[in-house]
Coordinates of C-alpha atoms and ligand atoms in Angstrom, one line a residue:
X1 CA 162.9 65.4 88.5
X2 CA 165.3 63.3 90.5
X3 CA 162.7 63.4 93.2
X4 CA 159.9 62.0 90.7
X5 CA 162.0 59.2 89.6
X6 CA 162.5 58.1 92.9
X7 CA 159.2 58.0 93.9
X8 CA 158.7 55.5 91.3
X9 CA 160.3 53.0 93.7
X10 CA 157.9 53.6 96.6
X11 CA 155.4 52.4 93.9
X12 CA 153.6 48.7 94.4
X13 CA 156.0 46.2 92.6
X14 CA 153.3 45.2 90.0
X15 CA 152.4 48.9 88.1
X16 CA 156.3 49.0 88.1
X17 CA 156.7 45.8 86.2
X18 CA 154.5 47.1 83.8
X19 CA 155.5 50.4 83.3
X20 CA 159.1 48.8 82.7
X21 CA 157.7 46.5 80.1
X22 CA 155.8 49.5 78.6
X23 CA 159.1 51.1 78.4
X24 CA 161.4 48.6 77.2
X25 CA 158.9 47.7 74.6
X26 CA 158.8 51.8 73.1
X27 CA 162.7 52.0 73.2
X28 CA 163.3 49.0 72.1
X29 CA 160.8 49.9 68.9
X30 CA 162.0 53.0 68.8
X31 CA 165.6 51.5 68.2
X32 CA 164.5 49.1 65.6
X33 CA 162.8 51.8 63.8
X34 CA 165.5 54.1 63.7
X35 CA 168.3 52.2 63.6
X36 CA 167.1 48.2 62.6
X37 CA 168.1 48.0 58.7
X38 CA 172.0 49.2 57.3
X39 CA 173.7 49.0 53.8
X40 CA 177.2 49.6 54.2
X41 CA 180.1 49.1 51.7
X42 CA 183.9 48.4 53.2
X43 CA 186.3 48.9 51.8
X44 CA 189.2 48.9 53.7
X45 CA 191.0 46.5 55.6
X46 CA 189.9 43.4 53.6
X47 CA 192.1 40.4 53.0
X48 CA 194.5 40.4 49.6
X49 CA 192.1 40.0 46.6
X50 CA 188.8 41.4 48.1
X51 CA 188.1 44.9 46.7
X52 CA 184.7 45.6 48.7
X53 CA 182.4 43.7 50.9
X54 CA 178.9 44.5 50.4
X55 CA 176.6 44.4 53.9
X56 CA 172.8 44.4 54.1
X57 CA 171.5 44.3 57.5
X58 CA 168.0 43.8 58.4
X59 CA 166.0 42.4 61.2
X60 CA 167.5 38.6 61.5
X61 CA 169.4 38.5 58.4
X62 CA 172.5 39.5 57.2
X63 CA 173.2 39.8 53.4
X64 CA 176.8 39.8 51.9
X65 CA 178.5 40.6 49.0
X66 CA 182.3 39.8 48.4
X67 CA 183.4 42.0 45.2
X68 CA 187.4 40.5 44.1
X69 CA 189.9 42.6 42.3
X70 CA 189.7 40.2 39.2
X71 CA 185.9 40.9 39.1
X72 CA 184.7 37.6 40.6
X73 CA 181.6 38.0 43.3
X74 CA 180.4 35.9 46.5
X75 CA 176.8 35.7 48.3
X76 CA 176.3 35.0 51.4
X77 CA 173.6 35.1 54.5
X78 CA 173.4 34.8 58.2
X79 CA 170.1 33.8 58.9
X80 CA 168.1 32.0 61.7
X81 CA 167.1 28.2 60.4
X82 CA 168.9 25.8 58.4
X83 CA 172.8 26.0 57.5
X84 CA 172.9 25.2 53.5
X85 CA 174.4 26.3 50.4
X86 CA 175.3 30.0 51.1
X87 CA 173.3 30.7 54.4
X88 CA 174.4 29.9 57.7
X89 CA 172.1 29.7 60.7
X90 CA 174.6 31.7 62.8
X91 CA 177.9 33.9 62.9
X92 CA 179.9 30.4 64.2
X93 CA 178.6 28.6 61.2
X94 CA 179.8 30.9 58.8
X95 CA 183.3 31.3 61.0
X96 CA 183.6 27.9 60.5
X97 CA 183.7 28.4 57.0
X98 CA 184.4 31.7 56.0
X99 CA 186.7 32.8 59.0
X100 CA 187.6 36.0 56.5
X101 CA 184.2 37.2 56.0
X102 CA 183.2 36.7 59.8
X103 CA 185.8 38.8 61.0
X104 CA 184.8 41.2 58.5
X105 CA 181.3 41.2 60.2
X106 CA 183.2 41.5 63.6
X107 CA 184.5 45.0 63.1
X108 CA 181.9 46.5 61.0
X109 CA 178.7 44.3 61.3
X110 CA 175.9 44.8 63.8
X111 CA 172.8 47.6 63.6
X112 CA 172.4 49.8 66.9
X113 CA 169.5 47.8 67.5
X114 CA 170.8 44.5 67.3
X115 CA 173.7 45.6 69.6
X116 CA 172.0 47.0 72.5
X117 CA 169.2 45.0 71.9
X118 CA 171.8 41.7 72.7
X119 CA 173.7 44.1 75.6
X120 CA 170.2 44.0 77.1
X121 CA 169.4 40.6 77.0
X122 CA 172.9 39.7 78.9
X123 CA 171.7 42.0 81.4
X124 CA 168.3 40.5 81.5
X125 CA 169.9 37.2 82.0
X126 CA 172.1 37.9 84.9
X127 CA 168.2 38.5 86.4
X128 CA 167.4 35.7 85.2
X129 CA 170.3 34.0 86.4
X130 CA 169.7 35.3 89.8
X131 CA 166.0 33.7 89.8
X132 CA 167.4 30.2 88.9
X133 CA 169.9 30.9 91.3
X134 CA 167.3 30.4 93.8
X135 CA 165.0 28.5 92.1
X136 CA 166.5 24.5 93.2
X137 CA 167.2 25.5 97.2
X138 CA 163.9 26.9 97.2
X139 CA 161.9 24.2 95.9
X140 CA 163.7 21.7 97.5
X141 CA 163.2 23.6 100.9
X142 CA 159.6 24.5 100.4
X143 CA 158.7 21.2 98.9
X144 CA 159.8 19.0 102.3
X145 CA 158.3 21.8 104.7
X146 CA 155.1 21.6 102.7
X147 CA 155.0 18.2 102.6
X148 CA 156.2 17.5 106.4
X149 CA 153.3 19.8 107.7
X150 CA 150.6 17.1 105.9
X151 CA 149.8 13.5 106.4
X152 CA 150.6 10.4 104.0
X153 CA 147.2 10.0 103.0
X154 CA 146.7 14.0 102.4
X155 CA 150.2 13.5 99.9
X156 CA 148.3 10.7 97.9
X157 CA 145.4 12.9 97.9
X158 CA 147.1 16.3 96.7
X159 CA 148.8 14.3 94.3
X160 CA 145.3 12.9 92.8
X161 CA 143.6 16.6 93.1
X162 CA 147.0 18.1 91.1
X163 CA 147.1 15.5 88.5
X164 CA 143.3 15.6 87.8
X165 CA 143.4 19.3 87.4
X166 CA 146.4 19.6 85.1
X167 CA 144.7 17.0 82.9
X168 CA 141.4 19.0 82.9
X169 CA 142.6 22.5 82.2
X170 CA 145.2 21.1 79.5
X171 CA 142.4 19.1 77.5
X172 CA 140.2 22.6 78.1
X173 CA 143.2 24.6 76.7
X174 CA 143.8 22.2 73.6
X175 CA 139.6 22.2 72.7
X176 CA 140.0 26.5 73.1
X177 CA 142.6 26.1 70.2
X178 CA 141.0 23.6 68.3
X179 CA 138.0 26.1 68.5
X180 CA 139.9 29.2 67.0
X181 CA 141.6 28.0 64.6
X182 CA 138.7 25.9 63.0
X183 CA 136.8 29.0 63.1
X184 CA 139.6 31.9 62.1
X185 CA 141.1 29.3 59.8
X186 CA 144.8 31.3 59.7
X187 CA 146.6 29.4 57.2
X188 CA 143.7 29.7 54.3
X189 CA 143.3 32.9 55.1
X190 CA 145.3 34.4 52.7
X191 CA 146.1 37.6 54.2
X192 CA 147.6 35.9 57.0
X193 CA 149.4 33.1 55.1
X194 CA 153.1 33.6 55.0
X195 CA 155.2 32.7 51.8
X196 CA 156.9 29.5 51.0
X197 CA 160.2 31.6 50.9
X198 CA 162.3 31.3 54.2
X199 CA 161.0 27.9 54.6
X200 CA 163.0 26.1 57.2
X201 CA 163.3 23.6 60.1
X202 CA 165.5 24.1 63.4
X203 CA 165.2 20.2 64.0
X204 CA 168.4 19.3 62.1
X205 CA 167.5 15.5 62.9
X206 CA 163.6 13.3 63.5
X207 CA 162.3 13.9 66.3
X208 CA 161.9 10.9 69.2
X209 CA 158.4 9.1 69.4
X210 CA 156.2 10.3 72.0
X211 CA 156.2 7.4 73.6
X212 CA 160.2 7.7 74.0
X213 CA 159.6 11.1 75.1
X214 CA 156.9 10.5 77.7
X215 CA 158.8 7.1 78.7
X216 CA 162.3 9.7 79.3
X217 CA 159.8 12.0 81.9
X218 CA 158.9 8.5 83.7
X219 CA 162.7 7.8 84.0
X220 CA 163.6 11.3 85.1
X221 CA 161.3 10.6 87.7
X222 CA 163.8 8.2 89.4
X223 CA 167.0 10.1 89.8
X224 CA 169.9 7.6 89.5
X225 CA 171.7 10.4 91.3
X226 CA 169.9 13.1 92.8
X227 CA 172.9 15.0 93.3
X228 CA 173.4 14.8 89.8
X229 CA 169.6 16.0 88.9
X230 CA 170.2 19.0 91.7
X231 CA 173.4 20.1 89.4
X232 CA 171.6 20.2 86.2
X233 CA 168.9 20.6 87.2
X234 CA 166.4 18.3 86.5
X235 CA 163.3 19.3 88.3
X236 CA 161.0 16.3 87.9
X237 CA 163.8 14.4 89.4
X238 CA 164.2 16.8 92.1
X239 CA 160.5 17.2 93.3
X240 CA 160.4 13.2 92.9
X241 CA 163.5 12.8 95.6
X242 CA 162.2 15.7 97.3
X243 CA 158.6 14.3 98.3
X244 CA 160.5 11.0 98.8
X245 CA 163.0 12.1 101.1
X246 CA 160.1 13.9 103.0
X247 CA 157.8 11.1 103.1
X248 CA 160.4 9.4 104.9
X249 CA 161.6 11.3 107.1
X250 CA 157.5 11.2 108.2
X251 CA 157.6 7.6 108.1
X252 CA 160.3 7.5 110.8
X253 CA 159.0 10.4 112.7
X254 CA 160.1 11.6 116.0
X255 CA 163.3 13.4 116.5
X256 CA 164.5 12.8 112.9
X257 CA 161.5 14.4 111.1
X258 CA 161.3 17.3 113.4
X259 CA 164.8 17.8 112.7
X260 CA 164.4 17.6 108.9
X261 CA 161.4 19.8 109.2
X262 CA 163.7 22.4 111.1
X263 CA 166.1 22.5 108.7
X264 CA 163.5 22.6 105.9
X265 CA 162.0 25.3 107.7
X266 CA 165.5 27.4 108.5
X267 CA 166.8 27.0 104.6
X268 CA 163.2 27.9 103.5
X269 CA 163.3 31.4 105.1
X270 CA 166.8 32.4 104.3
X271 CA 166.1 31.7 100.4
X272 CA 162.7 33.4 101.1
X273 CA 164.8 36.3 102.2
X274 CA 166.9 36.5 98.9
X275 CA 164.3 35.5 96.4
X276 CA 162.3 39.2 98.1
X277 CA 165.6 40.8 97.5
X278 CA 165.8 39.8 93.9
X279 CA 162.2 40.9 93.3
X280 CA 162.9 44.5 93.7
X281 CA 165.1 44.2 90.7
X282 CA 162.6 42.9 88.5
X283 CA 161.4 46.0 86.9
X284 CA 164.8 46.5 85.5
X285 CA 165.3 42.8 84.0
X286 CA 161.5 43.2 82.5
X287 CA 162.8 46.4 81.2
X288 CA 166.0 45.0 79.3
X289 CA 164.6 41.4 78.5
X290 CA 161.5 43.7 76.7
X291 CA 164.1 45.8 74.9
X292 CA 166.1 43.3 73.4
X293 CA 162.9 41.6 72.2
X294 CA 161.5 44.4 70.5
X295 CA 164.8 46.1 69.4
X296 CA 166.0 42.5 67.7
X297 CA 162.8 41.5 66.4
X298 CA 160.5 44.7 65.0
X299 CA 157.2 45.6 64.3
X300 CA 157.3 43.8 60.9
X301 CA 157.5 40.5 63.1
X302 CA 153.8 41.3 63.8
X303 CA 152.8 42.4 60.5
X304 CA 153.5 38.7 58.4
X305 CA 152.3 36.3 60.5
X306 CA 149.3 38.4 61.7
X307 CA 146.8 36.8 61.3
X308 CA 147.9 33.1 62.6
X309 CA 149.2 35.3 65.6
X310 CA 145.8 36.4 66.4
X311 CA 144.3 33.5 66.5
X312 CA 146.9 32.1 69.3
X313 CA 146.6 34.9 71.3
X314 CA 142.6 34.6 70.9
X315 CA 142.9 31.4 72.4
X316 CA 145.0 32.4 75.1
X317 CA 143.0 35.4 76.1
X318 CA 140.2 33.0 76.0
X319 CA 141.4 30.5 77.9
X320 CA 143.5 32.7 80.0
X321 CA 141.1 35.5 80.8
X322 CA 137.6 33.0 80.7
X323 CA 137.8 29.5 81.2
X324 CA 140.8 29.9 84.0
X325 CA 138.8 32.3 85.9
X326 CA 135.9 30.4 86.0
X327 CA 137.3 27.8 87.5
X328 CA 138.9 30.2 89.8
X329 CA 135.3 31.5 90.7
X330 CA 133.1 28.6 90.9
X331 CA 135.7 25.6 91.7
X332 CA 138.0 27.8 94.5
X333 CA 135.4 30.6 94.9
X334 CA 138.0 32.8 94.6
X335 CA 137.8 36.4 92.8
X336 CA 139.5 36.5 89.7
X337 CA 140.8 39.8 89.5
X338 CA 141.9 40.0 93.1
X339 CA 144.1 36.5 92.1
X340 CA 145.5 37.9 89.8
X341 CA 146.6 41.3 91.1
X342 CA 148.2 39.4 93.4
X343 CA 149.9 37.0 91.2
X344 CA 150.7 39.7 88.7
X345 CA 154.5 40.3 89.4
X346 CA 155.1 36.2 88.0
X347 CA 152.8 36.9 85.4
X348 CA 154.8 40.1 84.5
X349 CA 157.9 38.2 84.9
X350 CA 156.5 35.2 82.8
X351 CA 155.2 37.3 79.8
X352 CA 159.0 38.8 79.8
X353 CA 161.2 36.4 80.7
X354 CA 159.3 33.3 78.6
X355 CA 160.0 31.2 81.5
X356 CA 157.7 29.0 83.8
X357 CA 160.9 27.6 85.8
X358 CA 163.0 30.9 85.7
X359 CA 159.7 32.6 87.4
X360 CA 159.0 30.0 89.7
X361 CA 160.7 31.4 92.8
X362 CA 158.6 34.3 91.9
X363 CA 155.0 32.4 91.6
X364 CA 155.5 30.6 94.7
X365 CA 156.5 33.8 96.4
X366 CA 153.8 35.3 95.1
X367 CA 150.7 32.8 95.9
X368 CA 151.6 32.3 99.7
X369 CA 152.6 36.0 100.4
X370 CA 150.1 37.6 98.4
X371 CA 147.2 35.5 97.4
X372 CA 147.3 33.4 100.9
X373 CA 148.1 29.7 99.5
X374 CA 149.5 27.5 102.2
X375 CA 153.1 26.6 101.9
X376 CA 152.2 23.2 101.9
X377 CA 149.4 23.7 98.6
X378 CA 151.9 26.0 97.2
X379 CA 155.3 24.3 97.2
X380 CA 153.5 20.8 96.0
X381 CA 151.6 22.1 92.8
X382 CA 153.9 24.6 91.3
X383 CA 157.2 22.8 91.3
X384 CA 155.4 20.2 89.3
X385 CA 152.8 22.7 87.2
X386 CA 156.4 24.4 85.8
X387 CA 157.2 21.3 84.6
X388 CA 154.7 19.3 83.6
X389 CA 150.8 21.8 83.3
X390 CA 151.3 23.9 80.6
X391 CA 148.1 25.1 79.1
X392 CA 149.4 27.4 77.0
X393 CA 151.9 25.1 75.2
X394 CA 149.1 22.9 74.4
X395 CA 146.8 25.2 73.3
X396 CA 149.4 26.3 71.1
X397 CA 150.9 23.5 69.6
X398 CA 147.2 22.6 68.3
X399 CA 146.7 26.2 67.2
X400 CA 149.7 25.8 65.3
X401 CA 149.8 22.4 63.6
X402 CA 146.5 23.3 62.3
X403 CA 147.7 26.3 60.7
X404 CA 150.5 25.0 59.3
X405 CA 148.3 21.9 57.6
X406 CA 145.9 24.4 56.6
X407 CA 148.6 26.6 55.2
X408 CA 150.2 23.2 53.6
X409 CA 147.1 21.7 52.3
X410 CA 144.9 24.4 51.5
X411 CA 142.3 23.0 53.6
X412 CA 141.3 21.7 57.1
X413 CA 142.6 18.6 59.1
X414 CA 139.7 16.3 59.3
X415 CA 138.4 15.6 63.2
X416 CA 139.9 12.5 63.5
X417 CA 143.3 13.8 62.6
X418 CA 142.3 16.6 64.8
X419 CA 142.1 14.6 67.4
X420 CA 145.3 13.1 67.4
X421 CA 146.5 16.2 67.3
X422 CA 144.8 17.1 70.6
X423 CA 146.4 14.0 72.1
X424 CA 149.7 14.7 71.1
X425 CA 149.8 18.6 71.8
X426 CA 148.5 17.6 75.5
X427 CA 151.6 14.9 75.8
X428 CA 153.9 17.2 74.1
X429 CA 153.3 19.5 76.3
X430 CA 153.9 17.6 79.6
X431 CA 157.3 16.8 77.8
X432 CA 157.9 20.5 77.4
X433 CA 160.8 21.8 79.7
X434 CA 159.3 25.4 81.7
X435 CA 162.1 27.2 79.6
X436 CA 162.1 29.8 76.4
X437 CA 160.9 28.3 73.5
X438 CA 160.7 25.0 74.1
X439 CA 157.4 24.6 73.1
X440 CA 158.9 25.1 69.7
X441 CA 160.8 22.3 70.0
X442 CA 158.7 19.8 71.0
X443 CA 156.0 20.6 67.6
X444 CA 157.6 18.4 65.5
X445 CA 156.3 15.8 67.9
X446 CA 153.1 17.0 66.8
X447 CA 153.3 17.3 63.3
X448 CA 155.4 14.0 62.5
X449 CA 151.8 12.8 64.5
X450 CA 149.8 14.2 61.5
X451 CA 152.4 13.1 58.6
X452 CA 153.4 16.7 58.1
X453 CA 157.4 18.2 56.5
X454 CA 159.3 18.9 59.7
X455 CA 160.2 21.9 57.8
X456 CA 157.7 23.8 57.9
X457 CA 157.6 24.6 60.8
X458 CA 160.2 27.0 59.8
X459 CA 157.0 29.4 58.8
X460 CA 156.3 30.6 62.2
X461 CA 159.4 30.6 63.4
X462 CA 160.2 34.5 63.5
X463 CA 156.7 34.6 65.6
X464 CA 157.8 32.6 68.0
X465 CA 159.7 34.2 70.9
X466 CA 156.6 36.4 71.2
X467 CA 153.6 34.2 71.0
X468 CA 155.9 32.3 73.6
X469 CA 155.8 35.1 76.2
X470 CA 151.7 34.7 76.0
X471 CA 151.7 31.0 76.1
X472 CA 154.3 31.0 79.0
X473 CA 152.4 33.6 81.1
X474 CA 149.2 31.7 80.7
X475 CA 151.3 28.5 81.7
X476 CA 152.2 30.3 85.0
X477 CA 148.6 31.5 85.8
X478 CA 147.1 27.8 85.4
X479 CA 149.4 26.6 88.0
X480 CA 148.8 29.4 90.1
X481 CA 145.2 28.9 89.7
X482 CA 145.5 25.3 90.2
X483 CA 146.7 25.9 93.8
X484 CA 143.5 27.6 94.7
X485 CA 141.6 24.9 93.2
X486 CA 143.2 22.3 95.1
X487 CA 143.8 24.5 98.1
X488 CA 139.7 24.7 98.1
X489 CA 139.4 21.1 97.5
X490 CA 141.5 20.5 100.0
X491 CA 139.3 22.5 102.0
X492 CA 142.5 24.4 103.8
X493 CA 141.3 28.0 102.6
X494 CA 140.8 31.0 104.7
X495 CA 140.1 33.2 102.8
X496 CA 140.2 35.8 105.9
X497 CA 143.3 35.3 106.6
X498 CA 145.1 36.6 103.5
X499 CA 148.1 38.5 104.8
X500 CA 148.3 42.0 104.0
X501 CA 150.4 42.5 100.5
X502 CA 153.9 42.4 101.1
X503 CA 155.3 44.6 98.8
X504 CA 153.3 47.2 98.7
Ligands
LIG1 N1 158.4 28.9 77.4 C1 157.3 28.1 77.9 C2 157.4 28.0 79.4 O1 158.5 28.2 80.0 C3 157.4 26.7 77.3 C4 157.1 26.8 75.8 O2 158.0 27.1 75.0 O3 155.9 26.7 75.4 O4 156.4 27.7 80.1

């Protein structure tokens, strides 16, 4: 048995991933099944007064009942959204508050599921952590080799080929979405449409203008200390300073750039040599990250909001498993399927970990060891795709905008708001940071474009982490694509020289 188990490690990194997603999926279900929902009654250790505390735990919500000795009774709920009369968004809100009735929930609050489920996402995130560990020395390394090995005039021209590709397969995304959801109309549905109750907005405050936003993304683009933007990080401002700080170092040339390239070139390989090291543990950070999703969140997450989850994934599949191959095929005449069994690890990693920058390290390691990308095509497009080409954020934010007006209104937006939703959802999505659910965040750009509550977006909330592990992991694979594109265009590619798999 022992013997079996480790021959699972000899396996290639990829079926590994999977299999530890498979399995951290089923225990996790299995946990919430068994041990997701609790009614309990204490009544002992209470403060003066109190003679019982009633506590109903289910999936994202906790009910409470506070029974007092001279018959009075209190209601309260932890629940994800809004803090108001009664419910608090989290545990600290109601500490705040009720520091009693929190401590209450300390000692005897807390399903099985819920509490291994959130022991597994801390040890998901130390993997995590790990990645972003190497994430900023890495890009910063492999962004001033890649650039250093090509001329000023090929820089203007990468930049042109990246920008005009992000554009195209964005817009392509958007029009997929537009697509499905006109025609699977979710939110009239009926059988799909969720109930007013629950109704809620995480955007205490109005959202910035677009404009703001998009002018913020300019700024960021001129660090006013690029130490400063390393620390946080901020990776548009690091990629900017990085290309800078390359170009440069070209312009003087001679000893100074081959120096600069050297050390590039020496920090490059060391972080190579870690980021390979933290690969072989991503099978067990895929395994806890799935766990605590499906452990915390349950079955019944895909049950309410079915059909509008349908219809996103529809258009992610199509855009995802169609339109991005394509392009793959005709454009970089590469083959689909071998591109992505080599890219599969990142996508793995994306559809678990929800995260286009927390995978990067991964992706870039992944394209030039695996699918034969040059450093240089490699190191310039997907730095900037993580942050800024994110097909499936815009696909989705038009998906669901439309649903929610549909849901809201009982019928369809007409085209022309249509199309300003298209417009927004493809700025909205530049402005989206490569990071768990911030997709989410940036929709009330797009419905405030339309004229719609901010609050409703509180309906598709509970949906959310999950469509976000689709949209994130087809955010990935259009970056990745985009390097063979451009690679192609650039006309670098040999195809015969793909080196061998690495890890397998
Ligand atoms: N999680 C996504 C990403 O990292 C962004 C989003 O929320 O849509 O690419």
């Amino acid at each position: 048995m022992s013997r079996s188990i480790w021959a699972l490690w000899k396996w290639p990194l990829h079926w590994q991933i999977f299999l530890a997603m498979l399995a951290g999926a089923f225990v996790g279900l299995a946990l919430n099944f068994l041990t997701g929902a609790r009614d309990i009654r204490v009544t002992e250790g209470l403060p003066q007064g109190w003679q019982a505390v009633e506590i109903r735990e289910r999936v994202g919500s906790t009910r409470l009942r506070i029974l007092r000795d001279d018959g009075g009774e209190t209601e309260l709920r932890v629940e994800a959204g809004e803090t108001r009369d009664g419910t608090f968004a989290t545990l600290s809100a109601l500490r705040a508050i009720h520091p009693d009735v929190a401590s209450v929930l300390d000692v005897h609050g807390g399903t099985w599921a819920t509490t291994i489920g959130n022991a597994c996402r801390q040890l998901g995130n130390l993997f995590l952590r790990m990645l972003q560990m190497v994430s900023v020395p890495l890009v910063v390394t492999s962004l001033i080799t890649g650039v250093m090995g090509l001329s000023g005039h090929a820089v203007g021209r990468m930049f042109a080929l990246t920008a005009a590709y992000y554009a195209t397969t964005s817009l392509l995304a958007i029009l997929t979405g537009l697509l499905v959801v006109n025609l699977f109309r979710p939110g009239l549905g009926g059988q799909g449409a969720p109930t007013g109750e629950g109704t809620r907005s995480v955007i205490a405050s109005e959202p910035p203008p677009i404009g703001e936003v998009l002018f913020s993304q300019l700024e960021n683009l001129i660090p006013a200390n690029p130490l400063g933007a390393l620390v946080e990080p901020n990776f548009l401002s690091i990629i900017a300073f990085s290309i800078a700080f390359a170009v440069f170092a070209m312009r003087i040339g001679g000893a100074t750039a081959r120096r600069v390239h050297e050390a590039a070139k020496t920090g490059m390989e060391v972080i190579m040599a870690m980021t390979h090291a933290i690969i072989r543990l991503i099978p067990l950070g895929v395994f806890c990250l799935m766990l605590y999703v499906t452990a915390t969140q349950g079955a019944d997450v895909f049950r309410s909001l079915g059909w509008y989850m349908l219809t996103v994934t529809a258009g992610l599949v199509i855009h995802g498993c169609i339109t991005l191959p394509l392009i793959l095929r005709f454009v970089a005449k590469r083959s689909p399927t071998e591109y992505a069994r080599a890219l599969s690890p990142a996508l793995l990693t994306a559809f678990s970990s929800a995260s286009s920058n927390g995978t990067l390290p991964l992706t870039l390691t992944c394209v030039e060891q695996r699918a034969g990308i040059s450093n240089r095509t490699g190191s310039f497009v997907l730095p900037l795709g993580a942050t800024i080409n994110m097909d499936g954020t815009a696909l989705y934010e038009a998906v669901a905008v439309l649903f929610i007006a549909q849901w809201h209104f009982g019928e369809n937006l007409p085209l022309t708001q249509q199309i300003v939703v298209a417009v927004t959802a493809l700025l909205a999505s530049i402005g989206a940071a490569g990071i768990p659910q911030a997709g989410l965040v940036m929709l009330v750009i797009v419905l405030q474009a339309v004229n719609l509550p901010l609050e409703l977006q509180g309906i598709i909330l509970a949906v959310d982490r999950v469509l976000d592990m689709g949209r994130t992991t087809v955010n990935v694979w259009s970056d990745a694509c985009g390097c063979a594109v451009i690679e192609t265009l650039e006309h670098r590619v040999t195809l015969r020289d793909i080196p061998p798999d690495a890890w397998e």
